[in-house]
Structure formats: C-alpha cells, structure tokens
XYZ file of C-alpha atoms in Angstrom:
476
model
C -39.545 77.380 15.666
C -38.056 76.426 19.032
C -40.557 73.559 19.248
C -39.486 72.180 15.869
C -35.813 72.339 16.828
C -36.541 70.505 20.050
C -38.424 67.745 18.204
C -35.580 67.342 15.699
C -33.021 67.178 18.501
C -35.055 64.542 20.281
C -35.370 62.519 17.076
C -31.629 62.733 16.524
C -31.010 61.658 20.091
C -33.423 58.719 19.735
C -31.781 57.680 16.467
C -28.396 57.842 18.165
C -29.655 55.679 21.028
C -31.165 53.192 18.572
C -27.920 53.104 16.603
C -25.914 52.600 19.775
C -28.343 49.919 20.933
C -28.102 48.093 17.620
C -24.315 48.416 17.649
C -24.248 47.108 21.193
C -26.434 44.121 20.188
C -24.192 43.432 17.192
C -21.064 43.638 19.345
C -22.637 41.351 21.958
C -23.596 38.900 19.240
C -20.076 38.985 17.806
C -18.664 38.598 21.310
C -20.914 35.592 21.962
C -19.915 34.067 18.643
C -16.236 34.552 19.460
C -16.749 33.066 22.915
C -18.611 30.163 21.347
C -15.796 29.650 18.848
C -13.217 29.935 21.646
C -15.128 27.426 23.817
C -15.463 24.983 20.935
C -11.796 25.351 19.986
C -10.558 24.910 23.561
C -12.872 21.961 24.114
C -11.795 20.343 20.879
C -8.086 20.910 21.592
C -8.557 19.350 25.043
C -10.302 16.325 23.547
C -7.683 15.912 20.835
C -4.916 16.085 23.429
C -6.568 13.141 25.189
C -6.545 11.169 21.922
C -2.816 11.732 21.388
C -1.602 11.719 24.998
C 0.307 8.592 25.955
C -0.970 6.673 22.939
C 1.344 4.457 20.943
C -1.270 4.435 18.182
C -3.916 7.003 17.224
C -7.506 5.943 16.598
C -8.362 8.190 13.651
C -12.036 7.210 13.693
C -12.298 8.191 17.350
C -10.658 11.519 16.555
C -13.136 12.139 13.723
C -16.086 11.380 15.996
C -14.850 14.034 18.411
C -14.433 16.543 15.595
C -17.986 15.875 14.491
C -19.334 16.201 18.026
C -18.018 19.754 18.273
C -19.072 20.601 14.713
C -22.696 19.616 15.368
C -22.684 21.261 18.761
C -21.297 24.635 17.680
C -23.550 24.969 14.617
C -26.599 23.472 16.396
C -26.978 21.053 13.514
C -29.269 18.029 13.511
C -26.665 15.837 11.808
C -23.213 15.923 10.263
C -20.526 13.905 8.523
C -16.782 13.962 7.969
C -15.575 12.880 4.535
C -11.886 12.079 4.041
C -9.922 11.381 0.886
C -8.927 7.805 0.201
C -5.176 7.147 -0.357
C -5.577 7.714 -4.115
C -6.676 11.343 -3.408
C -9.446 10.964 -5.989
C -12.342 9.579 -3.958
C -13.823 10.571 -0.594
C -15.633 8.414 1.926
C -17.641 9.312 5.021
C -15.514 8.209 7.958
C -17.736 9.582 10.748
C -21.472 10.378 10.968
C -23.557 12.054 13.679
C -27.338 11.849 13.725
C -29.355 10.814 10.684
C -27.252 12.276 7.907
C -29.024 12.073 4.513
C -27.017 10.880 1.495
C -25.784 13.899 -0.459
C -25.215 11.763 -3.540
C -26.908 8.675 -4.978
C -30.153 8.811 -3.005
C -31.495 5.858 -1.028
C -32.202 2.336 -2.296
C -35.297 0.174 -1.968
C -33.729 -1.633 0.973
C -34.644 1.322 3.198
C -38.318 0.270 3.235
C -37.459 -3.234 4.484
C -34.733 -2.194 6.922
C -35.422 -2.877 10.597
C -33.413 0.242 11.511
C -33.867 2.951 8.887
C -31.310 5.241 10.521
C -28.664 2.479 10.509
C -29.479 1.635 6.894
C -29.023 5.280 5.850
C -25.747 5.513 7.763
C -24.427 2.387 6.021
C -25.402 3.862 2.644
C -23.523 7.083 3.349
C -20.433 5.329 4.696
C -20.118 2.814 1.878
C -20.510 5.231 -1.037
C -17.439 6.807 -2.555
C -17.637 10.355 -3.885
C -15.207 11.285 -6.637
C -13.331 14.571 -6.643
C -15.633 17.196 -8.211
C -18.739 14.980 -7.895
C -21.740 16.509 -6.123
C -21.515 19.121 -3.388
C -18.968 17.182 -1.322
C -16.745 16.582 -4.351
C -17.040 20.233 -5.361
C -15.876 21.491 -1.956
C -13.021 18.970 -1.969
C -11.976 19.910 -5.501
C -12.087 23.714 -5.188
C -11.302 23.988 -1.468
C -14.129 26.505 -0.924
C -17.044 26.328 1.533
C -20.679 26.092 0.436
C -23.481 27.675 2.512
C -27.065 26.894 1.469
C -29.526 28.612 3.862
C -32.451 27.452 1.698
C -31.196 24.110 0.416
C -34.596 23.044 -0.891
C -34.313 25.525 -3.762
C -30.847 24.351 -4.868
C -30.943 21.751 -7.691
C -27.698 20.180 -6.426
C -29.379 19.053 -3.197
C -31.194 15.674 -3.338
C -34.924 15.566 -2.517
C -36.431 12.979 -0.173
C -40.059 12.256 0.652
C -39.279 10.981 4.134
C -39.311 13.880 6.581
C -36.242 12.726 8.531
C -34.159 12.822 5.317
C -35.288 16.232 4.041
C -32.474 18.775 3.707
C -33.634 22.309 4.533
C -30.313 23.983 5.206
C -26.813 22.746 4.424
C -23.263 23.799 5.224
C -20.045 22.239 3.884
C -16.472 23.388 4.581
C -13.114 22.038 3.393
C -10.662 20.484 5.824
C -7.245 21.793 4.767
C -3.672 21.402 5.906
C -1.616 24.134 4.251
C -2.823 23.996 0.647
C -3.898 20.346 0.689
C -7.573 19.474 1.109
C -7.850 16.435 3.389
C -11.620 16.139 3.346
C -14.962 17.850 3.853
C -16.959 18.606 7.009
C -20.722 18.825 6.367
C -23.694 19.639 8.645
C -27.413 19.536 7.852
C -30.468 21.373 9.324
C -30.247 23.472 12.471
C -32.265 22.006 15.337
C -33.970 25.380 16.018
C -35.420 25.410 12.509
C -33.396 28.433 11.461
C -31.165 28.345 8.368
C -27.410 28.227 8.691
C -25.917 31.719 8.641
C -22.475 33.137 7.774
C -21.650 33.045 11.494
C -22.176 29.264 11.445
C -19.899 29.067 8.432
C -17.170 30.954 10.309
C -17.481 28.706 13.347
C -17.457 25.494 11.315
C -14.494 26.583 9.181
C -12.521 27.558 12.288
C -13.197 24.137 13.799
C -12.338 22.395 10.522
C -9.033 24.279 10.319
C -8.125 23.212 13.848
C -9.229 19.638 13.227
C -7.291 19.367 9.955
C -3.974 19.743 11.747
C -4.776 16.854 14.074
C -6.208 14.709 11.268
C -3.133 15.308 9.116
C -0.747 14.214 11.864
C -2.974 11.300 12.863
C -2.928 10.137 9.242
C 0.815 10.667 9.097
C 1.203 8.643 12.260
C -0.942 5.870 10.768
C 1.289 5.909 7.680
C 4.440 5.760 9.796
C 3.014 2.910 11.864
C 2.137 1.012 8.686
C 5.640 1.627 7.327
C 7.154 0.383 10.593
C 4.985 -2.734 10.386
C 6.104 -3.352 6.802
C 9.733 -2.753 7.774
C 9.426 -5.289 10.578
C 7.830 -7.733 8.159
C 10.618 -7.247 5.617
C 13.301 -7.500 8.290
C 11.844 -10.807 9.504
C 11.670 -12.037 5.898
C 15.309 -11.075 5.293
C 16.403 -12.954 8.405
C 14.468 -16.039 7.268
C 15.903 -15.778 3.766
C 19.467 -15.300 4.991
C 19.152 -18.340 7.245
C 18.198 -20.491 4.236
C 21.344 -19.777 2.245
C 24.428 -21.990 2.644
C 26.995 -20.623 5.081
C 29.792 -22.322 3.134
C 30.052 -23.990 -0.267
C 30.690 -27.749 -0.379
C 34.112 -29.022 -1.437
C 33.935 -31.357 -4.436
C 37.132 -32.725 -5.915
C 37.673 -31.403 -9.446
C 34.711 -29.002 -9.236
C 34.750 -25.292 -8.450
C 31.572 -23.759 -7.016
C 30.678 -20.080 -6.588
C 27.463 -18.222 -5.737
C 26.113 -14.794 -4.778
C 22.785 -13.462 -3.554
C 21.841 -9.766 -3.452
C 18.615 -9.154 -1.514
C 16.423 -6.480 -3.061
C 14.503 -3.598 -1.531
C 11.459 -5.889 -1.450
C 11.984 -9.481 -0.419
C 11.412 -11.709 -3.427
C 12.276 -15.076 -1.895
C 15.371 -16.195 -3.865
C 17.082 -19.303 -2.534
C 19.891 -21.660 -3.535
C 21.216 -24.756 -1.836
C 23.634 -27.683 -2.119
C 22.487 -31.094 -0.881
C 24.588 -34.231 -0.415
C 22.398 -36.861 -2.088
C 24.909 -39.672 -1.516
C 28.667 -40.206 -1.710
C 28.803 -39.581 -5.490
C 25.886 -37.232 -6.136
C 25.469 -33.534 -5.282
C 22.062 -31.886 -5.462
C 21.990 -28.226 -6.542
C 18.748 -26.300 -6.012
C 17.688 -22.769 -6.920
C 14.210 -21.308 -6.429
C 12.306 -18.042 -6.565
C 9.005 -17.318 -4.806
C 6.846 -14.686 -6.468
C 5.320 -13.540 -3.156
C 6.842 -10.656 -1.207
C 7.560 -10.218 2.483
C 7.290 -12.781 5.227
C 4.764 -14.889 3.304
C 7.236 -15.437 0.454
C 10.094 -16.128 2.846
C 8.076 -18.708 4.788
C 7.014 -20.423 1.566
C 10.659 -20.568 0.507
C 11.590 -22.051 3.874
C 8.987 -24.793 3.406
C 10.206 -25.410 -0.151
C 13.793 -25.818 1.083
C 12.718 -28.234 3.808
C 10.737 -30.414 1.401
C 13.593 -30.550 -1.135
C 16.077 -31.467 1.589
C 13.710 -34.144 2.909
C 13.290 -35.924 -0.447
C 16.627 -35.299 -2.213
C 18.721 -37.932 -0.371
C 16.352 -40.734 -1.446
C 16.078 -39.843 -5.143
C 18.702 -39.451 -7.861
C 16.060 -38.117 -10.276
C 15.592 -34.322 -9.943
C 12.245 -34.573 -11.765
C 10.962 -37.015 -9.139
C 12.061 -34.672 -6.338
C 10.219 -31.736 -7.933
C 7.068 -33.836 -8.308
C 7.175 -34.644 -4.606
C 7.783 -30.965 -3.758
C 4.797 -29.957 -5.883
C 2.562 -32.534 -4.186
C 3.382 -30.983 -0.811
C 3.312 -27.291 -1.766
C 0.671 -27.029 -4.481
C -2.291 -26.882 -2.089
C -0.626 -24.312 0.178
C 0.467 -21.821 -2.494
C -1.982 -18.891 -2.581
C -3.539 -17.727 -5.843
C -1.267 -14.679 -6.066
C 1.927 -16.692 -5.496
C 3.964 -19.311 -7.338
C 7.378 -20.931 -6.912
C 9.859 -21.525 -9.736
C 12.458 -24.209 -8.969
C 15.576 -25.482 -10.720
C 16.962 -28.722 -9.333
C 20.083 -30.439 -10.716
C 21.960 -33.546 -9.625
C 25.686 -33.773 -10.427
C 27.403 -37.148 -10.507
C 30.723 -36.162 -8.980
C 32.451 -39.257 -10.474
C 31.212 -39.214 -14.076
C 30.481 -35.437 -14.200
C 27.039 -36.102 -15.649
C 24.497 -33.393 -14.800
C 20.765 -34.175 -14.682
C 18.499 -31.138 -14.831
C 14.781 -30.613 -14.072
C 13.167 -27.196 -14.252
C 9.806 -26.194 -12.744
C 9.277 -22.905 -14.534
C 12.646 -21.486 -13.491
C 15.119 -19.576 -15.664
C 17.020 -21.899 -18.009
C 20.587 -22.703 -16.877
C 23.482 -21.914 -19.221
C 26.505 -24.098 -20.057
C 29.679 -22.452 -21.342
C 31.990 -24.916 -23.066
C 35.781 -24.705 -23.245
C 35.525 -23.278 -26.770
C 33.318 -20.497 -25.314
C 30.236 -21.863 -27.042
C 27.095 -21.404 -24.956
C 24.240 -23.880 -24.559
C 20.931 -22.987 -22.896
C 19.419 -26.024 -21.186
C 15.725 -25.954 -22.012
C 14.015 -28.722 -20.052
C 10.185 -28.404 -19.980
C 8.236 -27.710 -16.785
C 5.825 -25.259 -15.127
C 6.163 -23.434 -11.813
C 4.646 -24.822 -8.617
C 1.258 -23.229 -7.971
C 0.475 -22.594 -11.661
C -1.075 -25.907 -12.767
C -2.795 -28.881 -11.179
C -0.721 -31.880 -10.080
C -1.534 -33.983 -13.119
C -0.499 -31.244 -15.555
C 2.629 -30.429 -13.549
C 3.854 -34.042 -13.632
C 2.929 -34.592 -17.283
C 4.816 -31.500 -18.484
C 7.924 -31.933 -16.306
C 10.908 -33.643 -17.941
C 14.582 -33.912 -17.061
C 17.586 -33.780 -19.361
C 21.105 -35.251 -18.986
C 24.278 -33.410 -19.933
C 27.741 -34.969 -19.768
C 30.038 -32.185 -18.620
C 33.598 -31.961 -19.886
C 36.666 -30.363 -18.317
C 36.464 -26.594 -18.763
C 32.657 -26.492 -18.845
C 30.923 -23.903 -16.663
C 27.253 -24.229 -15.680
C 25.457 -21.039 -14.605
C 22.071 -20.927 -12.869
C 20.361 -17.626 -11.965
C 17.070 -16.008 -10.983
C 15.186 -13.506 -13.121
C 16.311 -10.663 -10.845
C 19.681 -10.807 -12.651
C 18.390 -10.373 -16.206
C 15.571 -8.024 -15.154
C 17.828 -5.684 -13.154
C 17.106 -2.093 -14.200
C 19.151 1.077 -14.485
C 18.105 4.672 -13.920
C 16.684 4.864 -17.468
C 14.282 1.954 -16.794
C 16.316 -0.340 -19.069
C 16.704 -4.054 -18.268
C 20.133 -5.677 -18.189
C 18.774 -8.595 -20.214
C 19.817 -12.120 -21.162
C 22.236 -11.027 -23.889
C 24.288 -9.043 -21.380
C 24.428 -12.050 -19.061
C 25.502 -14.384 -21.865
C 28.259 -11.989 -22.891
C 29.518 -11.695 -19.304
C 29.624 -15.512 -19.015
C 31.325 -16.009 -22.393
C 34.105 -13.531 -21.596
C 34.954 -14.933 -18.140
C 34.200 -18.652 -18.370
C 37.764 -19.676 -19.331
C 38.895 -18.576 -15.863
C 36.296 -20.641 -13.993
C 33.280 -20.173 -11.704
C 34.618 -17.351 -9.544
C 35.718 -15.419 -12.617
C 32.191 -15.691 -14.076
C 30.702 -14.643 -10.752
C 32.928 -11.574 -10.406
C 32.459 -10.476 -14.015
C 28.674 -10.717 -13.798
C 28.641 -8.891 -10.487
C 30.876 -6.049 -11.689
C 28.912 -5.553 -14.899
C 25.632 -5.602 -13.007
C 26.850 -3.024 -10.504
C 28.011 -0.687 -13.268
C 24.706 -1.093 -15.106
C 22.255 -0.519 -12.243
C 24.307 2.176 -10.498
C 22.517 3.551 -7.446
C 19.044 2.495 -8.549
C 17.310 0.314 -5.887
C 16.278 -3.104 -7.192
C 12.875 -4.640 -6.498
C 13.815 -8.274 -7.033
C 16.586 -10.391 -5.540
C 19.570 -11.217 -7.738
C 21.010 -14.716 -7.299
C 23.594 -16.486 -9.429
C 25.388 -19.826 -9.032
C 28.279 -21.149 -11.132
C 29.775 -24.654 -11.370
C 33.125 -25.233 -13.129
C 34.447 -28.664 -14.066
C 38.200 -28.275 -13.723
C 40.775 -30.039 -15.914
C-alpha cells in the first residue's frame, strides 16, 4: 500500500513538473512574441520618425516600403504587399511589394513566359491591377475590416493556384489597416520562409504593426492632401492675380455715353475678361470673353486672348475681322478640353452705330427707351470648337443704330447660371427683368439692380463661375 502511494505521489509530482515546464515554455514563447512585437514596433516607429523628421513633404511610397519591411521581417514571410484605397474609396491598388508576391486576383497573363524578368513582370501585374471593395480576399478584408488567416491556403477555393513553384501560395495572412473606424488598406504576407504555416501569433504581430502603420499612413495621406490643396490654392491665387491685371483699372470717358461694368471672381477661376480699346478717334472697341478652362491655364489663355485683340483692334473697324485674326492665332494653342467664347463690339462714338460680332459668347441685350428688349443674335462659334475655315464661314457681324436712351448689356454665362442654395439657376428671364426695370435710369442703374438681385438670389452659396456684366447707355 505504501509503495502504491509513493508511486502515485511521484506521478503527481512529475505531472506537476511537466505542467510547470509547459507553462514556462508557453510564457517564454509569449514573452518572446511580445519582445518581437515590441522590437518591431520600436524599430518601425524609429523609421517612421526619420520619414517625417525635417521633411517638407512626405514620400508615402517610401513609408509603405518601410512598413512592408517590418511586416515581412516580423512574420518571417517570403513576400508581402500593401494595398491602399484609391481616392474614390471603392478600389484598392498595391502601392508597395516585397519579394515575389503572387497576384491574389486575376492570375498571370501569357506575357510572363516571354518576360526577361519574371519577378518584375509579376510585380507590375500586381501593382497595375485594381481590386474593388469586396472583390477577392483583399477586397473582403477591406470591406469587412476583419483579418483572414489561412494556414493551409492550398485548400481554400478563394486562393488562386499557380503551376510555377515561386508563385504557389501555401500559407496566407491578410490584415486590415485601420484608422479609427476607417479602413485605409490591407497588409498581406505570403508563405513563411521556414516552411511553417502562419499562426495566430503571426496574425497578432502583423495586426499590431498594421495598426501602428495606419496612423502614419493616414497622416501622410492627409499631408499629401494638404500639400495638393496648397498647390491648387497657389495656382488659383496666381490665376486671380493674372485675371485681375487684365481688367480695366478705369472706364474710358466717352461724350454722351455712360459705361459701367462689374466682375465677381468665383471660387474656381473661370477666366472672365472685359476690355475697352481705343480703335481710333471715333471708334471704341468693347470686348468680353470667357475661357472654359480653370486655374492658371485658363488665366494665361485669357491673357493671350486679350493681347491678340489689343494688337489687331486698332487696325480694323470690323469686329468680325478682329475675331478671325484672334482665332487664327489661338486656335492651334487651345487644348481639347478648353474653348474661348468672345464678344467683340465696335461703337462709332459719333454716329452711335454699334457693330457686333459674337464667337460663341452670350448674346448681348439692348433695352430701348420704351423698355422693349432686343437680343442681338449674330452667328458664330467659340474659338477652339471648329476648324479655321468653319469658324470664318459661320461668323457674321450685325449693325445696330443706337438711339438716345438705349442701353446695351453684355454678360458672361456665370450671371444667368448663378445658383442658389436650392440648386436653382437665376436664368435669362431674371436678367431680362432686372434690365427692363432699371434701364430708364442708365448703365449704372442696370448694373446695381442686377447686382442686388443676384446677391439676394445666391445668398451665401459659393459660385463656381465668374460673373461679369457690362452696360453701355446712350444718353440724351
């Protein structure tokens, strides 16, 4: 009996030692994993600090390469990739790749067989393919924000199969990169170099690294966005300065004629311009134009347009001839996504005859003393729309003898297309009514009435096109 008790006690003692040994091994393993995670985190934080320190700009691709370096190192992976969302937040693209990372969607094309560098060909395939939210394993992680661990990836139908050994996926690990509740991208690693499958410990390490990296990636992206906004702001500011310099500082004095004009630059530079040109002692040129292009490009095109008009106007009394010459100079330089509408009129200051030519611009309006309105509809297409032959064939000028009390109003489409908070346009009818009511009092009265009505209509809503209006009143 004593012998049996002794044996049982020894067995219990051995079991206790085994349990303690196993516990000690587990604790050592957990300790090593924590130290590994700590080392990776500290190393990554140090590297990220170098990226941000003293830099006026942040190289996001360089940052992603560093993230991937630590991801592959800590999980002992053979290869890895960082996928980030595109600006539309619907598609992801691989922004960084380490090792030979096999395509997780779409397979490989026949070009791989002919490629001089198969690894470079595969990398190009992965980097140039977009993955939609919810599409494939990467899209699934991005959509649901949950990690995927596949220790035996070869048995999962979602994993692509490849005959080439260097593309075979034996074990796969994907984790989301999140900032607060927003998924920024996906961090993926393939095949451990020791041949073992990825384990939950690898998942914990990779997710911890991804969480740390996401903070830096978010602020790097935010910094990129701010830098782009600053660049755009500088571009718009330069365009505004160019545009402002084009406008007349003072209005010319013409005996028996009252002139008035306003220009309201919009949130985005649209390239409105108006000008008065002394053609000769008895003729005044009046130009108004609108460039469809935004930013500095539109402003520079408007500056060129102004220079060409001013160069040719003094030698020609025909506004149609001036516009033909302008088109000959500008047509070849106007890009496909840009066009210029121009209204050019010549007033005989002695006879009060007005000659009008219109290259696709808004039709000027004449208010007569009896408050009847006439819309001057001379044919013509905008510069940059048609070839030179078509432009010159379509363009015609019309002559209007103005009488005392008549008011001529020219404007850009930003006036009639001004919008209020309910997305409603002010419209031509509103403009005509504003002109009809105020025209008896002259050009400044029309200008003030239009401006006041416009301001009441649009309220605080920012406008995305310039508003320009010019009025000419033949006094009695």
